[in-house]
mmCIF file of C-alpha atoms in Angstrom:
data_model
loop_
_atom_site.group_PDB
_atom_site.id
_atom_site.type_symbol
_atom_site.label_atom_id
_atom_site.label_comp_id
_atom_site.label_asym_id
_atom_site.label_seq_id
_atom_site.Cartn_x
_atom_site.Cartn_y
_atom_site.Cartn_z
ATOM 1 C CA MET D 1 -23.913 5.679 -2.257
ATOM 2 C CA LEU D 2 -20.183 5.186 -2.403
ATOM 3 C CA SER D 3 -19.998 5.440 -6.188
ATOM 4 C CA GLY D 4 -19.305 8.059 -8.819
ATOM 5 C CA LYS D 5 -21.178 9.300 -11.902
ATOM 6 C CA ARG D 6 -24.366 9.715 -9.886
ATOM 7 C CA GLY D 7 -25.376 12.839 -11.759
ATOM 8 C CA LYS D 8 -25.203 11.194 -15.174
ATOM 9 C CA ALA D 9 -27.218 8.266 -13.847
ATOM 10 C CA GLY D 10 -30.021 10.527 -12.611
ATOM 11 C CA ALA D 11 -29.299 10.276 -8.886
ATOM 12 C CA ILE D 12 -28.789 14.033 -8.458
ATOM 13 C CA LYS D 13 -31.833 16.193 -9.062
ATOM 14 C CA VAL D 14 -32.850 19.790 -8.531
ATOM 15 C CA CYS D 15 -36.181 19.819 -6.691
ATOM 16 C CA THR D 16 -38.058 23.077 -6.452
ATOM 17 C CA THR D 17 -41.160 21.715 -4.691
ATOM 18 C CA GLU D 18 -41.885 19.289 -1.866
ATOM 19 C CA ALA D 19 -43.872 17.125 -4.271
ATOM 20 C CA ALA D 20 -40.869 16.781 -6.582
ATOM 21 C CA LEU D 21 -38.706 15.807 -3.618
ATOM 22 C CA ASN D 22 -41.208 13.155 -2.491
ATOM 23 C CA THR D 23 -41.334 11.693 -5.997
ATOM 24 C CA PHE D 24 -37.553 11.567 -6.164
ATOM 25 C CA ALA D 25 -37.332 9.919 -2.727
ATOM 26 C CA LYS D 26 -39.887 7.244 -3.634
ATOM 27 C CA GLN D 27 -37.989 6.544 -6.852
ATOM 28 C CA PHE D 28 -34.669 5.839 -5.108
ATOM 29 C CA LEU D 29 -35.037 5.053 -1.384
ATOM 30 C CA ASP D 30 -34.519 1.344 -0.575
ATOM 31 C CA LYS D 31 -33.985 0.670 -4.284
ATOM 32 C CA ASP D 32 -30.908 -0.814 -5.921
ATOM 33 C CA PHE D 33 -28.751 1.745 -7.704
ATOM 34 C CA GLN D 34 -25.397 0.914 -9.316
ATOM 35 C CA GLY D 35 -25.153 -2.216 -7.185
ATOM 36 C CA GLU D 36 -25.979 -0.520 -3.885
ATOM 37 C CA GLN D 37 -29.110 -0.119 -1.828
ATOM 38 C CA VAL D 38 -30.040 3.543 -1.395
ATOM 39 C CA ARG D 39 -30.450 4.171 2.331
ATOM 40 C CA PHE D 40 -30.272 7.957 2.592
ATOM 41 C CA ILE D 41 -30.929 11.055 0.514
ATOM 42 C CA ILE D 42 -28.833 14.143 1.165
ATOM 43 C CA LEU D 43 -30.440 17.550 0.773
ATOM 44 C CA ALA D 44 -28.240 20.501 -0.167
ATOM 45 C CA GLU D 45 -28.975 24.098 -1.085
ATOM 46 C CA LYS D 46 -28.646 24.844 -4.785
ATOM 47 C CA ILE D 47 -26.164 27.600 -5.563
ATOM 48 C CA GLU D 48 -25.628 29.665 -8.673
ATOM 49 C CA ILE D 49 -22.306 28.585 -10.159
ATOM 50 C CA ASP D 50 -20.168 30.981 -12.175
ATOM 51 C CA HIS D 51 -17.471 28.422 -13.010
ATOM 52 C CA GLU D 52 -16.557 24.827 -12.080
ATOM 53 C CA TYR D 53 -13.023 23.562 -11.349
ATOM 54 C CA TYR D 54 -11.446 20.263 -10.381
ATOM 55 C CA ILE D 55 -8.897 19.812 -7.591
ATOM 56 C CA SER D 56 -7.566 16.758 -5.777
ATOM 57 C CA ILE D 57 -4.678 15.432 -3.697
ATOM 58 C CA THR D 58 -3.613 11.800 -3.808
ATOM 59 C CA TYR D 59 -0.449 9.663 -3.819
ATOM 60 C CA ASP D 60 1.991 8.804 -6.572
ATOM 61 C CA THR D 61 2.903 5.216 -5.657
ATOM 62 C CA GLU D 62 5.956 5.220 -7.939
ATOM 63 C CA LYS D 63 7.505 8.433 -6.638
ATOM 64 C CA LYS D 64 6.130 7.716 -3.148
ATOM 65 C CA ILE D 65 4.953 11.274 -2.661
ATOM 66 C CA PRO D 66 1.595 13.056 -2.608
ATOM 67 C CA PHE D 67 0.663 15.362 -5.465
ATOM 68 C CA LEU D 68 -2.029 17.879 -6.317
ATOM 69 C CA LEU D 69 -4.040 18.003 -9.547
ATOM 70 C CA PHE D 70 -5.923 21.053 -10.770
ATOM 71 C CA CYS D 71 -8.061 21.631 -13.841
ATOM 72 C CA GLU D 72 -10.138 24.614 -14.897
ATOM 73 C CA GLU D 73 -12.730 22.209 -16.264
ATOM 74 C CA GLY D 74 -14.655 20.743 -13.341
ATOM 75 C CA GLY D 75 -17.980 19.001 -12.975
ATOM 76 C CA VAL D 76 -16.967 16.345 -15.516
ATOM 77 C CA ASP D 77 -14.974 13.117 -15.354
ATOM 78 C CA ILE D 78 -11.332 14.054 -15.032
ATOM 79 C CA GLU D 79 -10.516 10.945 -17.079
ATOM 80 C CA GLU D 80 -12.386 12.443 -20.040
ATOM 81 C CA VAL D 81 -10.384 15.660 -19.808
ATOM 82 C CA LYS D 82 -7.157 13.688 -19.556
ATOM 83 C CA ALA D 83 -8.042 11.758 -22.718
ATOM 84 C CA LYS D 84 -9.034 14.821 -24.762
ATOM 85 C CA ASP D 85 -6.865 17.659 -23.432
ATOM 86 C CA PRO D 86 -4.223 16.314 -21.021
ATOM 87 C CA GLN D 87 -2.406 19.662 -21.010
ATOM 88 C CA LYS D 88 -5.356 21.170 -19.137
ATOM 89 C CA ILE D 89 -4.581 19.071 -16.087
ATOM 90 C CA LEU D 90 -1.877 20.705 -13.984
ATOM 91 C CA ARG D 91 0.148 18.889 -11.376
ATOM 92 C CA VAL D 92 2.227 19.906 -8.366
ATOM 93 C CA ASP D 93 4.301 17.373 -6.450
ATOM 94 C CA ILE D 94 4.155 17.853 -2.690
ATOM 95 C CA ASN D 95 6.946 17.442 -0.168
ATOM 96 C CA PRO D 96 5.208 15.341 2.528
ATOM 97 C CA LEU D 97 7.280 16.964 5.287
ATOM 98 C CA PHE D 98 6.495 20.573 4.415
ATOM 99 C CA GLY D 99 3.326 20.433 2.331
ATOM 100 C CA PRO D 100 2.638 22.428 -0.860
ATOM 101 C CA SER D 101 4.521 25.693 -1.213
ATOM 102 C CA GLN D 102 2.885 28.980 -2.125
ATOM 103 C CA LYS D 103 5.462 29.372 -4.895
ATOM 104 C CA ASP D 104 4.517 26.105 -6.588
ATOM 105 C CA LEU D 105 0.787 26.673 -6.168
ATOM 106 C CA ALA D 106 1.007 30.133 -7.710
ATOM 107 C CA LYS D 107 2.311 28.563 -10.936
ATOM 108 C CA ILE D 108 -0.861 26.617 -11.658
ATOM 109 C CA PHE D 109 -3.728 28.552 -10.142
ATOM 110 C CA PRO D 110 -5.543 31.522 -11.634
ATOM 111 C CA LYS D 111 -4.239 34.746 -10.173
ATOM 112 C CA GLU D 112 -6.614 34.696 -7.248
ATOM 113 C CA PRO D 113 -5.435 34.201 -3.661
ATOM 114 C CA ASN D 114 -8.515 32.154 -2.796
ATOM 115 C CA PHE D 115 -7.271 29.174 -4.813
ATOM 116 C CA CYS D 116 -3.963 28.880 -2.966
ATOM 117 C CA ASP D 117 -5.759 29.185 0.338
ATOM 118 C CA PHE D 118 -8.239 26.469 -0.649
ATOM 119 C CA ALA D 119 -5.427 24.139 -1.754
ATOM 120 C CA LEU D 120 -3.634 24.601 1.585
ATOM 121 C CA ARG D 121 -6.841 23.810 3.466
ATOM 122 C CA LEU D 122 -7.310 20.730 1.301
ATOM 123 C CA TRP D 123 -3.787 19.621 2.177
ATOM 124 C CA ASP D 124 -4.506 20.125 5.884
ATOM 125 C CA VAL D 125 -7.471 17.739 5.621
ATOM 126 C CA PHE D 126 -5.511 15.225 3.536
ATOM 127 C CA TRP D 127 -2.588 15.143 5.970
ATOM 128 C CA LYS D 128 -4.484 15.428 9.253
ATOM 129 C CA TYR D 129 -6.858 12.548 8.529
ATOM 130 C CA ASP D 130 -4.418 10.144 6.811
ATOM 131 C CA LEU D 131 -6.258 10.201 3.491
ATOM 132 C CA ARG D 132 -5.372 8.358 0.311
ATOM 133 C CA LEU D 133 -7.501 10.681 -1.817
ATOM 134 C CA CYS D 134 -9.215 14.017 -1.285
ATOM 135 C CA GLU D 135 -11.031 15.150 -4.430
ATOM 136 C CA VAL D 136 -13.335 18.117 -4.911
ATOM 137 C CA ASN D 137 -15.324 18.030 -8.147
ATOM 138 C CA PRO D 138 -16.704 20.451 -8.804
ATOM 139 C CA LEU D 139 -15.008 23.195 -6.903
ATOM 140 C CA ALA D 140 -17.376 26.034 -7.743
ATOM 141 C CA ARG D 141 -16.844 29.769 -7.901
ATOM 142 C CA SER D 142 -20.060 31.429 -6.801
ATOM 143 C CA SER D 143 -20.426 35.133 -6.076
ATOM 144 C CA GLY D 144 -16.669 35.442 -5.621
ATOM 145 C CA LYS D 145 -16.404 32.502 -3.212
ATOM 146 C CA LEU D 146 -15.014 29.015 -3.691
ATOM 147 C CA ILE D 147 -17.398 26.243 -2.613
ATOM 148 C CA ALA D 148 -16.820 22.491 -2.552
ATOM 149 C CA VAL D 149 -20.024 21.368 -4.227
ATOM 150 C CA ASP D 150 -19.144 17.670 -4.249
ATOM 151 C CA ALA D 151 -16.221 15.741 -2.822
ATOM 152 C CA LYS D 152 -14.787 12.242 -2.606
ATOM 153 C CA VAL D 153 -12.572 11.077 0.239
ATOM 154 C CA ILE D 154 -10.756 7.754 0.642
ATOM 155 C CA LEU D 155 -9.311 7.076 4.079
ATOM 156 C CA ASP D 156 -6.325 4.868 4.688
ATOM 157 C CA ASP D 157 -7.683 1.974 6.764
ATOM 158 C CA SER D 158 -4.332 1.665 8.512
ATOM 159 C CA GLY D 159 -4.742 5.188 9.876
ATOM 160 C CA LEU D 160 -8.242 4.754 11.306
ATOM 161 C CA VAL D 161 -6.822 3.710 14.660
ATOM 162 C CA ARG D 162 -5.652 7.327 15.048
ATOM 163 C CA HIS D 163 -9.098 8.729 14.238
ATOM 164 C CA LYS D 164 -11.534 6.906 16.473
ATOM 165 C CA ASN D 165 -13.680 10.036 16.579
ATOM 166 C CA ILE D 166 -14.537 9.563 12.885
ATOM 167 C CA GLU D 167 -17.695 7.550 12.292
ATOM 168 C CA VAL D 168 -16.925 5.665 9.094
ATOM 169 C CA PHE D 169 -19.935 4.629 7.056
ATOM 170 C CA GLN D 170 -19.064 0.960 6.656
ATOM 171 C CA LYS D 171 -19.410 -0.705 3.284
ATOM 172 C CA GLY D 172 -19.829 -4.451 2.933
ATOM 173 C CA ALA D 173 -18.713 -6.808 0.208
ATOM 174 C CA ILE D 174 -19.554 -5.835 -3.368
ATOM 175 C CA SER D 175 -21.187 -2.608 -2.184
ATOM 176 C CA ALA D 176 -23.605 -4.514 0.059
ATOM 177 C CA ILE D 177 -24.836 -3.329 3.445
ATOM 178 C CA PRO D 178 -22.400 -4.870 5.961
ATOM 179 C CA THR D 179 -23.820 -7.513 8.281
ATOM 180 C CA GLN D 180 -23.438 -7.387 12.039
ATOM 181 C CA ARG D 181 -20.813 -10.125 11.878
ATOM 182 C CA GLU D 182 -18.820 -8.276 9.240
ATOM 183 C CA LEU D 183 -18.832 -5.149 11.400
ATOM 184 C CA ALA D 184 -17.945 -7.073 14.561
ATOM 185 C CA ALA D 185 -15.044 -8.863 12.843
ATOM 186 C CA LYS D 186 -13.521 -5.599 11.615
ATOM 187 C CA LYS D 187 -13.433 -4.280 15.183
ATOM 188 C CA ILE D 188 -11.016 -7.022 16.242
ATOM 189 C CA ASP D 189 -8.088 -5.500 14.347
ATOM 190 C CA ALA D 190 -9.223 -1.956 15.088
ATOM 191 C CA GLU D 191 -8.721 -2.597 18.797
ATOM 192 C CA ASP D 192 -5.464 -4.590 18.579
ATOM 193 C CA TYR D 193 -2.625 -4.048 16.097
ATOM 194 C CA ARG D 194 -0.918 -7.425 16.698
ATOM 195 C CA GLY D 195 -1.351 -9.616 13.651
ATOM 196 C CA SER D 196 -4.510 -9.666 11.573
ATOM 197 C CA ALA D 197 -7.801 -11.389 12.408
ATOM 198 C CA GLY D 198 -11.106 -10.529 10.787
ATOM 199 C CA SER D 199 -10.164 -7.353 8.921
ATOM 200 C CA THR D 200 -11.514 -9.198 5.886
ATOM 201 C CA PHE D 201 -14.844 -10.850 6.654
ATOM 202 C CA ILE D 202 -17.549 -11.506 4.085
ATOM 203 C CA GLU D 203 -20.737 -13.445 4.763
ATOM 204 C CA PHE D 204 -22.304 -15.730 2.160
ATOM 205 C CA GLU D 205 -25.417 -17.877 2.047
ATOM 206 C CA GLY D 206 -23.599 -21.200 2.534
ATOM 207 C CA ASP D 207 -23.341 -23.424 5.598
ATOM 208 C CA ILE D 208 -19.621 -24.138 6.110
ATOM 209 C CA ALA D 209 -17.761 -21.713 8.378
ATOM 210 C CA ILE D 210 -14.293 -20.726 7.147
ATOM 211 C CA LEU D 211 -11.230 -19.532 9.051
ATOM 212 C CA ALA D 212 -8.430 -19.366 6.498
ATOM 213 C CA SER D 213 -4.804 -18.259 6.663
ATOM 214 C CA GLY D 214 -2.427 -16.997 3.995
ATOM 215 C CA GLY D 215 -3.663 -14.796 1.135
ATOM 216 C CA GLY D 216 -3.319 -17.151 -1.844
ATOM 217 C CA ALA D 217 -4.070 -20.239 0.216
ATOM 218 C CA SER D 218 -7.242 -18.597 1.539
ATOM 219 C CA LEU D 219 -8.567 -18.202 -1.980
ATOM 220 C CA LEU D 220 -7.569 -21.778 -2.789
ATOM 221 C CA VAL D 221 -9.675 -22.927 0.159
ATOM 222 C CA MET D 222 -12.739 -21.143 -1.227
ATOM 223 C CA ASP D 223 -12.215 -22.380 -4.790
ATOM 224 C CA ALA D 224 -11.665 -25.975 -3.686
ATOM 225 C CA LEU D 225 -14.752 -26.039 -1.472
ATOM 226 C CA LEU D 226 -16.925 -24.750 -4.286
ATOM 227 C CA ALA D 227 -15.369 -27.250 -6.710
ATOM 228 C CA PHE D 228 -16.395 -30.092 -4.383
ATOM 229 C CA GLY D 229 -19.959 -28.826 -4.197
ATOM 230 C CA ALA D 230 -19.798 -27.226 -0.760
ATOM 231 C CA LYS D 231 -21.001 -23.709 0.021
ATOM 232 C CA PRO D 232 -18.998 -21.425 2.348
ATOM 233 C CA ALA D 233 -20.919 -19.435 4.932
ATOM 234 C CA ASN D 234 -18.226 -16.773 5.002
ATOM 235 C CA TYR D 235 -14.742 -15.765 3.980
ATOM 236 C CA THR D 236 -12.348 -14.581 6.647
ATOM 237 C CA GLU D 237 -8.704 -15.033 7.486
ATOM 238 C CA TYR D 238 -6.145 -14.533 10.201
ATOM 239 C CA SER D 239 -2.399 -14.117 9.669
ATOM 240 C CA GLY D 240 0.732 -12.368 10.898
ATOM 241 C CA ASN D 241 0.798 -14.253 14.210
ATOM 242 C CA PRO D 242 -2.246 -12.723 15.920
ATOM 243 C CA PRO D 243 -2.504 -13.378 19.672
ATOM 244 C CA ARG D 244 -4.729 -16.118 21.026
ATOM 245 C CA GLU D 245 -7.481 -13.751 22.145
ATOM 246 C CA LYS D 246 -7.902 -12.232 18.679
ATOM 247 C CA VAL D 247 -8.424 -15.644 17.071
ATOM 248 C CA GLU D 248 -10.831 -16.487 19.898
ATOM 249 C CA LYS D 249 -12.953 -13.441 19.038
ATOM 250 C CA LEU D 250 -12.890 -14.255 15.332
ATOM 251 C CA ALA D 251 -13.881 -17.896 15.969
ATOM 252 C CA GLU D 252 -16.756 -16.822 18.202
ATOM 253 C CA ILE D 253 -18.060 -14.423 15.553
ATOM 254 C CA THR D 254 -17.634 -16.921 12.715
ATOM 255 C CA LEU D 255 -19.187 -19.900 14.507
ATOM 256 C CA GLY D 256 -21.997 -17.925 16.127
ATOM 257 C CA ARG D 257 -24.054 -18.276 12.961
ATOM 258 C CA GLU D 258 -27.011 -20.677 12.946
ATOM 259 C CA GLY D 259 -27.486 -23.475 10.427
ATOM 260 C CA LEU D 260 -23.848 -24.456 9.977
ATOM 261 C CA SER D 261 -22.996 -27.947 8.760
ATOM 262 C CA GLY D 262 -19.240 -27.762 9.214
ATOM 263 C CA CYS D 263 -16.186 -25.628 9.921
ATOM 264 C CA LEU D 264 -12.929 -25.543 8.009
ATOM 265 C CA VAL D 265 -9.744 -24.063 9.464
ATOM 266 C CA ALA D 266 -7.095 -24.162 6.751
ATOM 267 C CA GLY D 267 -4.136 -22.317 5.351
ATOM 268 C CA ALA D 268 -0.646 -22.446 3.922
ATOM 269 C CA TYR D 269 2.408 -23.484 5.912
ATOM 270 C CA ALA D 270 3.095 -20.661 8.352
ATOM 271 C CA ASN D 271 6.575 -19.265 8.927
ATOM 272 C CA PHE D 272 5.883 -16.929 11.829
ATOM 273 C CA THR D 273 2.358 -17.667 13.078
ATOM 274 C CA ASP D 274 2.311 -19.699 16.305
ATOM 275 C CA ILE D 275 -0.012 -22.576 15.386
ATOM 276 C CA PHE D 276 -0.420 -23.672 19.003
ATOM 277 C CA GLU D 277 -1.518 -20.233 20.207
ATOM 278 C CA THR D 278 -3.827 -19.495 17.269
ATOM 279 C CA LEU D 279 -5.536 -22.898 17.340
ATOM 280 C CA GLY D 280 -5.776 -22.515 21.108
ATOM 281 C CA GLY D 281 -7.692 -19.311 20.443
ATOM 282 C CA PHE D 282 -9.948 -21.184 18.027
ATOM 283 C CA ALA D 283 -10.673 -23.775 20.728
ATOM 284 C CA ASP D 284 -11.442 -21.025 23.251
ATOM 285 C CA GLY D 285 -13.900 -19.431 20.832
ATOM 286 C CA LEU D 286 -15.502 -22.784 20.068
ATOM 287 C CA LEU D 287 -16.306 -23.302 23.752
ATOM 288 C CA LYS D 288 -18.334 -20.081 23.755
ATOM 289 C CA ILE D 289 -20.772 -21.288 21.090
ATOM 290 C CA LYS D 290 -24.102 -22.414 22.527
ATOM 291 C CA PRO D 291 -25.492 -24.931 21.901
ATOM 292 C CA LYS D 292 -22.260 -26.889 21.498
ATOM 293 C CA PRO D 293 -21.531 -27.487 17.770
ATOM 294 C CA ASN D 294 -21.879 -31.134 16.765
ATOM 295 C CA TYR D 295 -20.972 -30.652 13.113
ATOM 296 C CA PRO D 296 -17.603 -31.813 11.709
ATOM 297 C CA ILE D 297 -14.597 -29.517 12.075
ATOM 298 C CA VAL D 298 -11.702 -29.985 9.657
ATOM 299 C CA ILE D 299 -8.350 -28.387 10.491
ATOM 300 C CA ARG D 300 -5.411 -28.297 8.084
ATOM 301 C CA ARG D 301 -2.473 -26.276 9.359
ATOM 302 C CA GLY D 302 1.312 -26.399 9.374
ATOM 303 C CA GLY D 303 4.011 -24.280 10.941
ATOM 304 C CA PRO D 304 5.645 -23.485 14.308
ATOM 305 C CA ARG D 305 4.309 -25.711 17.124
ATOM 306 C CA GLN D 306 1.832 -27.462 14.834
ATOM 307 C CA GLU D 307 2.474 -30.949 16.250
ATOM 308 C CA GLU D 308 2.120 -29.628 19.786
ATOM 309 C CA ALA D 309 -1.114 -27.903 18.763
ATOM 310 C CA TYR D 310 -2.603 -31.089 17.319
ATOM 311 C CA ILE D 311 -1.866 -33.056 20.496
ATOM 312 C CA MET D 312 -3.674 -30.333 22.435
ATOM 313 C CA LEU D 313 -6.630 -30.390 20.006
ATOM 314 C CA GLU D 314 -6.981 -34.178 20.176
ATOM 315 C CA LYS D 315 -7.226 -34.026 23.978
ATOM 316 C CA PHE D 316 -9.568 -31.025 23.746
ATOM 317 C CA ALA D 317 -11.915 -32.745 21.264
ATOM 318 C CA LYS D 318 -12.034 -35.929 23.342
ATOM 319 C CA LYS D 319 -12.770 -34.033 26.545
ATOM 320 C CA GLU D 320 -15.352 -31.627 25.113
ATOM 321 C CA GLY D 321 -16.931 -33.977 22.568
ATOM 322 C CA PHE D 322 -16.125 -32.177 19.324
ATOM 323 C CA ASP D 323 -15.833 -33.918 15.940
ATOM 324 C CA PHE D 324 -12.317 -32.863 14.887
ATOM 325 C CA HIS D 325 -10.533 -34.048 11.738
ATOM 326 C CA LEU D 326 -6.881 -32.979 11.775
ATOM 327 C CA PHE D 327 -4.604 -32.769 8.731
ATOM 328 C CA GLY D 328 -0.981 -31.656 8.703
ATOM 329 C CA PRO D 329 0.987 -29.797 6.016
ATOM 330 C CA ASP D 330 1.684 -33.066 4.149
ATOM 331 C CA THR D 331 -1.992 -33.175 3.177
ATOM 332 C CA PRO D 332 -2.863 -30.866 0.246
ATOM 333 C CA ILE D 333 -5.337 -28.119 1.040
ATOM 334 C CA SER D 334 -7.607 -29.432 -1.713
ATOM 335 C CA VAL D 335 -7.794 -32.851 -0.005
ATOM 336 C CA ALA D 336 -8.802 -31.235 3.292
ATOM 337 C CA CYS D 337 -11.473 -29.231 1.440
ATOM 338 C CA GLN D 338 -12.775 -32.396 -0.216
ATOM 339 C CA LYS D 339 -12.974 -34.079 3.191
ATOM 340 C CA MET D 340 -14.871 -31.087 4.566
ATOM 341 C CA ALA D 341 -17.375 -31.247 1.712
ATOM 342 C CA GLU D 342 -17.921 -34.977 2.236
ATOM 343 C CA LEU D 343 -18.317 -34.702 6.013
ATOM 344 C CA SER D 344 -20.689 -31.748 5.683
ATOM 345 C CA LYS D 345 -22.914 -33.664 3.263
ATOM 346 C CA LYS D 346 -22.935 -36.695 5.550
ATOM 347 C CA TYR D 347 -23.826 -34.480 8.517
ATOM 348 C CA LYS D 348 -26.763 -32.939 6.672
ATOM 349 C CA ASP D 349 -27.984 -36.329 5.403
ATOM 350 C CA GLN D 350 -28.059 -37.675 8.950
ATOM 351 C CA LYS D 351 -30.082 -34.803 10.361
#
């Protein structure tokens, strides 16, 4: 589970017999725990701990540098220590070009060389794998050795393209198990850095496919649809002038779902996104859906080459037999959403 405070919630248990392990597994496997479904149980050897410490490296977004935190009280929430005894938490700012210096580390660690060595190894991991956080809690001293008993790592999604050998355990929306479409959509950006298409993709239980553009406008699309009584089948967006083929892939993934009663392509007025190319990609993806969709498709876009794009779409819809409803930037997004809700209801009533 990708969540903290598991020990306090009873999700970490010392099992001395096979029977105890089986009971624990039956209690948690495939059950909901802290909003997630438990899919695996990790077995680890119990060690005798002489003392527990806390150590982490993360970023200071104000100073724009990484820093290291160390506390001689580990195994507990660092927030609790900060609230009660903030002076116990020691900090070292790190020069991102050179890494932590032995001189600075020696000021905060107990007079044992193992701690400095561990901190340098932690920095190597943090820097090598483009991490946003690398936290070890507790860092245990056992029989004179330092052992990372538990750890939390947050990777920078933007750096994953440089670490294709890492198998990231994908997490869906609201801690859910990601669907095949959600996983497929994320791969679009992973394989092509130009623009964004599908990096955010969340499936719902509705029946109207969504391809939105523009952060705030995308949320407006969802809110307006719900306000008019319609139910989105997904939330996804494309922006930053993605090439035609990326939008084609996203459209194919989005529209490949069964039971749809409509599709809404909508967004704010674009400044840099080529409307002709992106809507051309949507049309290409639409042609790949079998059987051919006969539900209404509402498109509300504005921006570079929008008029040219709509002429192309009108000819495309007439030739291929699609039910297109085109709205330009003069039409409010909410009006286009209302039209989508009305057309979707009419489509379902006629079936």
